PDB file of C-alpha atoms in Angstrom:
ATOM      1  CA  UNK A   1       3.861   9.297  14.870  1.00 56.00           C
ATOM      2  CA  UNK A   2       1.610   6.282  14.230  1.00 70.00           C
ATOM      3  CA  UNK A   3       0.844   6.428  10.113  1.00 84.00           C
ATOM      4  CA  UNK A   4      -2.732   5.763   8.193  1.00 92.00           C
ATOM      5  CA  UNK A   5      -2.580   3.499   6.167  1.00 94.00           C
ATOM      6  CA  UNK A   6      -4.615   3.229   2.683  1.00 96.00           C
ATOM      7  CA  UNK A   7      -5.011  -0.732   1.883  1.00 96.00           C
ATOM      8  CA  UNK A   8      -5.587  -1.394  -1.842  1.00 97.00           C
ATOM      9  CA  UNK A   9      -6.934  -4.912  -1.896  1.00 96.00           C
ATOM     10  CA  UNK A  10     -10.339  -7.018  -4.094  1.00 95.00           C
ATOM     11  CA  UNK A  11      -9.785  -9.827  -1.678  1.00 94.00           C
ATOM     12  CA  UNK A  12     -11.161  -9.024   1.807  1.00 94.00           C
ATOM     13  CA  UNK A  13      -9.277 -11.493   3.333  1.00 93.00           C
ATOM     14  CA  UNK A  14      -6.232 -10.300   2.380  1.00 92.00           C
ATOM     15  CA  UNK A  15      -7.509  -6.872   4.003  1.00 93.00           C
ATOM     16  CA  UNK A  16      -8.463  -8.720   7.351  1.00 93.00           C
ATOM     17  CA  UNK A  17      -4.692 -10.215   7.267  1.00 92.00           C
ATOM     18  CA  UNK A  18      -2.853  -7.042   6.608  1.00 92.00           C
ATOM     19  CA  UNK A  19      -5.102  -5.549   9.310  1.00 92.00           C
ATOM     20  CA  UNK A  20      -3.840  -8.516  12.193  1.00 92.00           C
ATOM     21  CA  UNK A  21      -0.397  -7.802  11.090  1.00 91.00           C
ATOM     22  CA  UNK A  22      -0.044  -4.160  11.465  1.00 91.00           C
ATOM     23  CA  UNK A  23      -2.693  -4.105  14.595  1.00 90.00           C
ATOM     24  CA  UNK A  24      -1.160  -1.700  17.243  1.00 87.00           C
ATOM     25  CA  UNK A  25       1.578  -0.503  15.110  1.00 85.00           C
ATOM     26  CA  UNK A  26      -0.741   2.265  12.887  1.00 89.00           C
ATOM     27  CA  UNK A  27      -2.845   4.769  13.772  1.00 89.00           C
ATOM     28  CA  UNK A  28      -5.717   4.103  10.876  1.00 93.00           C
ATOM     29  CA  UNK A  29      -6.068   1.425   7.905  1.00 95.00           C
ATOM     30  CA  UNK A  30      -8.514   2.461   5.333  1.00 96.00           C
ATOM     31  CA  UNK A  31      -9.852   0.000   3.060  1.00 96.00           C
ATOM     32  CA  UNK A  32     -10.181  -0.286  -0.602  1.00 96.00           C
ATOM     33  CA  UNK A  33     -11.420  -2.616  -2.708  1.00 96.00           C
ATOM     34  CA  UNK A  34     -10.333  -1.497  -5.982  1.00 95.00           C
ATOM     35  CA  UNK A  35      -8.391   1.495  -7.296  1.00 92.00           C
ATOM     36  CA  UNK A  36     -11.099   3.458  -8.536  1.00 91.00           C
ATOM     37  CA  UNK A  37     -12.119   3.558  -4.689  1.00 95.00           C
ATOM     38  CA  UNK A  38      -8.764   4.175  -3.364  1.00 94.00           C
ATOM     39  CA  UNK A  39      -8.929   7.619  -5.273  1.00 93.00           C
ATOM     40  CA  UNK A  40     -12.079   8.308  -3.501  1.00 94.00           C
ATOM     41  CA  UNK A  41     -10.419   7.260  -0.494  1.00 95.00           C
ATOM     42  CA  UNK A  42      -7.411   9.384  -0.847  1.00 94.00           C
ATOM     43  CA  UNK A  43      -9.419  12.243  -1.691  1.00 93.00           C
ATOM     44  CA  UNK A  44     -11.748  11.794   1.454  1.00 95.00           C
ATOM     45  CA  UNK A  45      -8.216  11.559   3.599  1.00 94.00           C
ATOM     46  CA  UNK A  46      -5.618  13.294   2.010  1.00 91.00           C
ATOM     47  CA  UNK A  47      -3.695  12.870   5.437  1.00 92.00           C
ATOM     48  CA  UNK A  48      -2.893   9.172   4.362  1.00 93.00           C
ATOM     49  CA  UNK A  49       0.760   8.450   5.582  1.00 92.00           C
ATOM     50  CA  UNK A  50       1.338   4.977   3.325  1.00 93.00           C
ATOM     51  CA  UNK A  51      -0.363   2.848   1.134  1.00 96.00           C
ATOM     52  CA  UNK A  52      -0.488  -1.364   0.833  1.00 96.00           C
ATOM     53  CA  UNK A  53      -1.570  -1.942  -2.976  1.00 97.00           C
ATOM     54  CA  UNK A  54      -2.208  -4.979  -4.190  1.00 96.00           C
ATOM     55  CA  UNK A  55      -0.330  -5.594  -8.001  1.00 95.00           C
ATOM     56  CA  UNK A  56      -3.550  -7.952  -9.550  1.00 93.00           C
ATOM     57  CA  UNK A  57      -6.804  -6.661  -9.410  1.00 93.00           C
ATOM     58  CA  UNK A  58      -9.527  -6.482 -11.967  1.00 90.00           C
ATOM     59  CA  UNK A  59     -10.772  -3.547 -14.318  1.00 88.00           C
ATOM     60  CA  UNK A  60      -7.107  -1.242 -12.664  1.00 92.00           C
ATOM     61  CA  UNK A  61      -4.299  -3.536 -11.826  1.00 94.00           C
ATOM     62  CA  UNK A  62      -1.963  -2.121  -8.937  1.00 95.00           C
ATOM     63  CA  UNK A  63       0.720  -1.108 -11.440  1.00 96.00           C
ATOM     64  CA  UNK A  64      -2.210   1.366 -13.214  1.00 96.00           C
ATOM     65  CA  UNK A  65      -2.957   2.355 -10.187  1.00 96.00           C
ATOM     66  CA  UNK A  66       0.500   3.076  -9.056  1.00 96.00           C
ATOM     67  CA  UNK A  67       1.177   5.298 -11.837  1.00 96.00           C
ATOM     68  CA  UNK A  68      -1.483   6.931 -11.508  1.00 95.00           C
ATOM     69  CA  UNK A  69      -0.854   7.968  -8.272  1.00 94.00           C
ATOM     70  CA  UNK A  70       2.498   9.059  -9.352  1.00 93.00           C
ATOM     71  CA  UNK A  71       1.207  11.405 -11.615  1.00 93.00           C
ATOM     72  CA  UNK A  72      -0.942  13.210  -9.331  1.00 89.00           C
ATOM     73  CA  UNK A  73       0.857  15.844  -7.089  1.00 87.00           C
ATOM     74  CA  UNK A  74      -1.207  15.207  -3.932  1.00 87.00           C
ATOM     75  CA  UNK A  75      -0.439  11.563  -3.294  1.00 89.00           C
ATOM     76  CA  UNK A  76       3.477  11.510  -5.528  1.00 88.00           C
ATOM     77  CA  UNK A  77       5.133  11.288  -2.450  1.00 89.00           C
ATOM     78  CA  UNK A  78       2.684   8.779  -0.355  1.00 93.00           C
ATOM     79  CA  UNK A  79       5.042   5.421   0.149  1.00 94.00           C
ATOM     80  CA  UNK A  80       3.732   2.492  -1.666  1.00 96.00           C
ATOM     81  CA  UNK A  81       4.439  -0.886  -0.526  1.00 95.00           C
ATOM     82  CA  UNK A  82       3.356  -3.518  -3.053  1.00 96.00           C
ATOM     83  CA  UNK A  83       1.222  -6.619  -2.084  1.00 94.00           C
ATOM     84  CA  UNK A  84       2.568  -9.497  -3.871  1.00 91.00           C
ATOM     85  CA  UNK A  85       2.812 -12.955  -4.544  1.00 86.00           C
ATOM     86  CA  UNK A  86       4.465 -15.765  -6.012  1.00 80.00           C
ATOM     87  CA  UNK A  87       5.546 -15.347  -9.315  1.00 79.00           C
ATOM     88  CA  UNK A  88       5.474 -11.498  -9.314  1.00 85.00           C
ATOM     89  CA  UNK A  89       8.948 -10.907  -9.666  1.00 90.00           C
ATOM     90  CA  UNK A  90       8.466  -8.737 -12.960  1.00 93.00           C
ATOM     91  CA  UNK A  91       5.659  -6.480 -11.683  1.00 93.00           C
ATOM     92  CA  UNK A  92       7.396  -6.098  -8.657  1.00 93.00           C
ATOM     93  CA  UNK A  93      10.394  -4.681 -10.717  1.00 94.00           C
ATOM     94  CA  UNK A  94       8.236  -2.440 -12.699  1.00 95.00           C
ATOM     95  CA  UNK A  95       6.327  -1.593  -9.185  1.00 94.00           C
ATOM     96  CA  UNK A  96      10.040  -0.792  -8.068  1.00 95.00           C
ATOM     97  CA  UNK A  97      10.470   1.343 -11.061  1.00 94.00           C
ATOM     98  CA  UNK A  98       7.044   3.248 -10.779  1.00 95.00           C
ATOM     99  CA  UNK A  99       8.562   4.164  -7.175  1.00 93.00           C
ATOM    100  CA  UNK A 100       6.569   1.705  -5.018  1.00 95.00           C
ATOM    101  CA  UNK A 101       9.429   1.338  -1.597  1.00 93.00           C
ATOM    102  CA  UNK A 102       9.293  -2.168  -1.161  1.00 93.00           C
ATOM    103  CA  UNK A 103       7.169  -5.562  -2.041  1.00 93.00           C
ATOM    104  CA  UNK A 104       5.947  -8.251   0.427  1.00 92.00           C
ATOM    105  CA  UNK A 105       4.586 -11.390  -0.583  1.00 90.00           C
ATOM    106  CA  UNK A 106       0.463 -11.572   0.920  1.00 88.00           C
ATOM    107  CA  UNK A 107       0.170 -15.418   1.997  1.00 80.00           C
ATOM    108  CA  UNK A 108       3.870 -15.740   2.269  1.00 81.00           C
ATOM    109  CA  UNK A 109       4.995 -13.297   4.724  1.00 81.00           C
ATOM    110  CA  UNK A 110       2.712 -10.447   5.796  1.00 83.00           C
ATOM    111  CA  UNK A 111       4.745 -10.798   9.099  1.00 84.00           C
ATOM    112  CA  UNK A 112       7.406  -8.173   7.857  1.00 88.00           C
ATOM    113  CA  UNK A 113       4.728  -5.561   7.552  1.00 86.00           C
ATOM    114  CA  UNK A 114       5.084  -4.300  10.873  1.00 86.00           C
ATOM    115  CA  UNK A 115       8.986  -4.038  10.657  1.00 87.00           C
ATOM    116  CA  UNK A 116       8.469  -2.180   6.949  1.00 87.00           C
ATOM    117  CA  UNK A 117       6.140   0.470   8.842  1.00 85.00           C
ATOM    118  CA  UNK A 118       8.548   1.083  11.805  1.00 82.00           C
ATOM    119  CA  UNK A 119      11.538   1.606   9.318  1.00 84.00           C
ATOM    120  CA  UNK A 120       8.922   3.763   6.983  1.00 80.00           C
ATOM    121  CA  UNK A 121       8.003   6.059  10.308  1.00 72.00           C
ATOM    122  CA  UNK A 122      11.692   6.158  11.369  1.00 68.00           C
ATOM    123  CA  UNK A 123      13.117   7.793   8.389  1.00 61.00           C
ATOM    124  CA  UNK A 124      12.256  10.859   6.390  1.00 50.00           C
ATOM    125  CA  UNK A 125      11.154  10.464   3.045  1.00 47.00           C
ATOM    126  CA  UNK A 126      14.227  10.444   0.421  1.00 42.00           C
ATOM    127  CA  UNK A 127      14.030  13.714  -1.513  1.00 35.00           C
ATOM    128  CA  UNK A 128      11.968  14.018  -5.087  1.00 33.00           C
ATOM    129  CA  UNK A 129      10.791  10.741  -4.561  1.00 35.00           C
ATOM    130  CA  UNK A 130       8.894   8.074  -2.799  1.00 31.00           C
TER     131      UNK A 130
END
């Protein structure tokens, strides 16, 4: 089953790119451009299979929003992959921490996207967690 996808990003070309990478491999991307809209977005489709979030955006950085999702029963077990980049290593631990699955770097190599999907779709979800 092809997933939807939520996509946190404030840059819209880092939207565009993360749309040309996972073109043809999921069913539905929904865009966001901050997280106070991604909430609205969730709530409008609650049937959202995986989420891209970016870690540095203004007014609620990723991590905020990250938690936040963690805390609310609806979305705790929605995967989480965490849009990067250079430089990030410590808020991609604490991302790792919060229970975000994996981290990919947005300029670097949005490439593996695809491959992070297929393994996502391929295997249930580990229990009490992301």
């Amino acid at each position: 089953m092809r997933k939807k996808v939520l996509e946190i990003d404030d840059s819209p070309l880092v939207r565009e790119l993360c749309r040309m990478a996972l073109q043809g491999q999921v069913r539905e991307i929904i865009p966001a451009g901050s997280g106070c809209e991604a909430f609205d977005m969730l709530r409008k489709h609650p049937d959202t299979d995986l989420i891209l979030l970016d870690i540095h955006m203004p007014a609620m950085n990723g991590l905020a929003v990250l938690a936040a999702i963690r805390e609310t029963d609806s979305y705790r077990k929605v995967p989480v992959i965490l849009l990067s980049q250079r430089g990030d290593e410590g808020d991609i631990a604490q991302g790792l921490s919060l229970g975000a699955v994996n981290a990919v770097r947005k300029f670097e190599n949005l490439n593996v996207l695809p491959g992070m999907v297929r393994r996502l779709q391929s295997s249930p979800m580990p229990a009490g967690g992301c």
